Amino acid sequence: MSYTVKWFEIIASDFERAVSFYQSLFGIELEKCICGEEKMAFFPGKTGSISTAPGFLPSEQGVVIYFNSDNLDKTLSKVEKLGGKIIWGKTKIEAEGKGSFILVSDSEGNRIGFHSDN
């Protein structure tokens, strides 16, 4: 069985604010799709989206997605400027050779993580 991420949805209460947060954080463009009350903005490669629809509520206690980061310090410096919050600063993983991680909340209050092998 493969353990790669097939698809993810990051839930947004303010769609445009969330799209702006992720586009600015990653320096990418997200392709938007508005389908009635549901709105989605797809990450490159269509591996996941920012989504909003009736009943979709962001949460600090939900699933945590970890993104790769080549430079955790640079990522941390951008998060608060973009309306996010730092939950857990740069932390070395105790297991040998497993890198470091950070945990933040995005502009919508969802927890997201970043991992670096460095």
mmCIF file of N, CA, C and O in Angstrom, residues 9-16 19 31-42 49-54 56:
data_model
loop_
_atom_site.group_PDB
_atom_site.id
_atom_site.type_symbol
_atom_site.label_atom_id
_atom_site.label_comp_id
_atom_site.label_asym_id
_atom_site.label_seq_id
_atom_site.Cartn_x
_atom_site.Cartn_y
_atom_site.Cartn_z
ATOM 1 N N GLU A 9 -7.923 18.789 0.984
ATOM 2 C CA GLU A 9 -8.719 20.004 0.911
ATOM 3 C C GLU A 9 -8.441 20.815 2.163
ATOM 4 O O GLU A 9 -8.534 20.292 3.276
ATOM 5 N N ILE A 10 -8.085 22.056 1.967
ATOM 6 C CA ILE A 10 -7.911 22.985 3.066
ATOM 7 C C ILE A 10 -9.171 23.836 3.089
ATOM 8 O O ILE A 10 -9.491 24.514 2.112
ATOM 9 N N ILE A 11 -9.902 23.753 4.179
ATOM 10 C CA ILE A 11 -11.200 24.410 4.275
ATOM 11 C C ILE A 11 -11.022 25.897 4.597
ATOM 12 O O ILE A 11 -10.194 26.269 5.429
ATOM 13 N N ALA A 12 -11.813 26.735 3.931
ATOM 14 C CA ALA A 12 -11.724 28.185 4.117
ATOM 15 C C ALA A 12 -13.095 28.767 4.428
ATOM 16 O O ALA A 12 -14.094 28.386 3.818
ATOM 17 N N SER A 13 -13.122 29.687 5.384
ATOM 18 C CA SER A 13 -14.351 30.441 5.614
ATOM 19 C C SER A 13 -14.364 31.692 4.749
ATOM 20 O O SER A 13 -15.413 32.162 4.341
ATOM 21 N N ASP A 14 -13.187 32.243 4.459
ATOM 22 C CA ASP A 14 -13.042 33.385 3.555
ATOM 23 C C ASP A 14 -12.171 32.919 2.386
ATOM 24 O O ASP A 14 -10.945 32.890 2.476
ATOM 25 N N PHE A 15 -12.806 32.519 1.313
ATOM 26 C CA PHE A 15 -12.137 31.893 0.172
ATOM 27 C C PHE A 15 -11.015 32.749 -0.393
ATOM 28 O O PHE A 15 -9.887 32.282 -0.556
ATOM 29 N N GLU A 16 -11.298 34.003 -0.692
ATOM 30 C CA GLU A 16 -10.281 34.871 -1.305
ATOM 31 C C GLU A 16 -9.094 35.104 -0.382
ATOM 32 O O GLU A 16 -7.953 35.133 -0.813
ATOM 33 N N VAL A 19 -7.017 31.857 -0.429
ATOM 34 C CA VAL A 19 -6.298 31.723 -1.702
ATOM 35 C C VAL A 19 -5.097 32.668 -1.704
ATOM 36 O O VAL A 19 -3.978 32.272 -2.060
ATOM 37 N N GLU A 31 -5.550 27.692 -9.457
ATOM 38 C CA GLU A 31 -6.629 27.733 -10.453
ATOM 39 C C GLU A 31 -7.971 27.640 -9.732
ATOM 40 O O GLU A 31 -8.248 26.665 -9.036
ATOM 41 N N LYS A 32 -8.815 28.663 -9.911
ATOM 42 C CA LYS A 32 -10.103 28.711 -9.218
ATOM 43 C C LYS A 32 -11.214 28.063 -10.036
ATOM 44 O O LYS A 32 -11.237 28.149 -11.262
ATOM 45 N N CYS A 33 -12.140 27.438 -9.312
ATOM 46 C CA CYS A 33 -13.335 26.841 -9.907
ATOM 47 C C CYS A 33 -14.511 27.178 -8.995
ATOM 48 O O CYS A 33 -14.522 26.785 -7.827
ATOM 49 N N ILE A 34 -15.471 27.936 -9.517
ATOM 50 C CA ILE A 34 -16.653 28.307 -8.751
ATOM 51 C C ILE A 34 -17.827 27.504 -9.305
ATOM 52 O O ILE A 34 -18.189 27.634 -10.469
ATOM 53 N N CYS A 35 -18.381 26.662 -8.458
ATOM 54 C CA CYS A 35 -19.490 25.785 -8.871
ATOM 55 C C CYS A 35 -20.658 26.018 -7.929
ATOM 56 O O CYS A 35 -20.807 25.315 -6.924
ATOM 57 N N GLY A 36 -21.474 27.023 -8.231
ATOM 58 C CA GLY A 36 -22.586 27.351 -7.346
ATOM 59 C C GLY A 36 -22.063 27.849 -6.016
ATOM 60 O O GLY A 36 -21.264 28.773 -5.955
ATOM 61 N N GLU A 37 -22.478 27.187 -4.923
ATOM 62 C CA GLU A 37 -22.040 27.594 -3.587
ATOM 63 C C GLU A 37 -20.671 27.032 -3.221
ATOM 64 O O GLU A 37 -20.077 27.458 -2.239
ATOM 65 N N GLU A 38 -20.177 26.077 -3.986
ATOM 66 C CA GLU A 38 -18.861 25.504 -3.716
ATOM 67 C C GLU A 38 -17.797 26.237 -4.517
ATOM 68 O O GLU A 38 -17.953 26.511 -5.701
ATOM 69 N N LYS A 39 -16.706 26.578 -3.829
ATOM 70 C CA LYS A 39 -15.570 27.227 -4.474
ATOM 71 C C LYS A 39 -14.338 26.394 -4.177
ATOM 72 O O LYS A 39 -14.148 25.936 -3.051
ATOM 73 N N MET A 40 -13.502 26.211 -5.206
ATOM 74 C CA MET A 40 -12.263 25.475 -5.031
ATOM 75 C C MET A 40 -11.143 26.221 -5.755
ATOM 76 O O MET A 40 -11.381 26.815 -6.801
ATOM 77 N N ALA A 41 -9.959 26.174 -5.182
ATOM 78 C CA ALA A 41 -8.769 26.711 -5.826
ATOM 79 C C ALA A 41 -7.734 25.596 -5.783
ATOM 80 O O ALA A 41 -7.341 25.148 -4.705
ATOM 81 N N PHE A 42 -7.340 25.117 -6.959
ATOM 82 C CA PHE A 42 -6.493 23.931 -7.066
ATOM 83 C C PHE A 42 -5.011 24.275 -6.997
ATOM 84 O O PHE A 42 -4.543 25.192 -7.668
ATOM 85 N N SER A 49 -6.789 21.157 -2.850
ATOM 86 C CA SER A 49 -7.433 22.444 -3.093
ATOM 87 C C SER A 49 -7.724 23.173 -1.796
ATOM 88 O O SER A 49 -7.718 22.587 -0.717
ATOM 89 N N ILE A 50 -8.006 24.453 -1.957
ATOM 90 C CA ILE A 50 -8.651 25.243 -0.923
ATOM 91 C C ILE A 50 -10.119 25.186 -1.286
ATOM 92 O O ILE A 50 -10.490 25.391 -2.450
ATOM 93 N N SER A 51 -10.962 24.859 -0.327
ATOM 94 C CA SER A 51 -12.377 24.648 -0.629
ATOM 95 C C SER A 51 -13.265 25.359 0.373
ATOM 96 O O SER A 51 -12.953 25.438 1.556
ATOM 97 N N THR A 52 -14.384 25.847 -0.138
ATOM 98 C CA THR A 52 -15.419 26.399 0.730
ATOM 99 C C THR A 52 -16.775 25.983 0.166
ATOM 100 O O THR A 52 -16.958 25.924 -1.041
ATOM 101 N N ALA A 53 -17.666 25.642 1.062
ATOM 102 C CA ALA A 53 -19.025 25.223 0.701
ATOM 103 C C ALA A 53 -19.856 25.251 1.979
ATOM 104 O O ALA A 53 -19.294 25.250 3.087
ATOM 105 N N PRO A 54 -21.178 25.266 1.849
ATOM 106 C CA PRO A 54 -22.005 25.225 3.058
ATOM 107 C C PRO A 54 -21.629 24.011 3.924
ATOM 108 O O PRO A 54 -21.455 22.903 3.424
ATOM 109 N N PHE A 56 -18.770 23.514 5.433
ATOM 110 C CA PHE A 56 -17.317 23.355 5.534
ATOM 111 C C PHE A 56 -16.809 24.375 6.557
ATOM 112 O O PHE A 56 -16.939 25.576 6.344
#
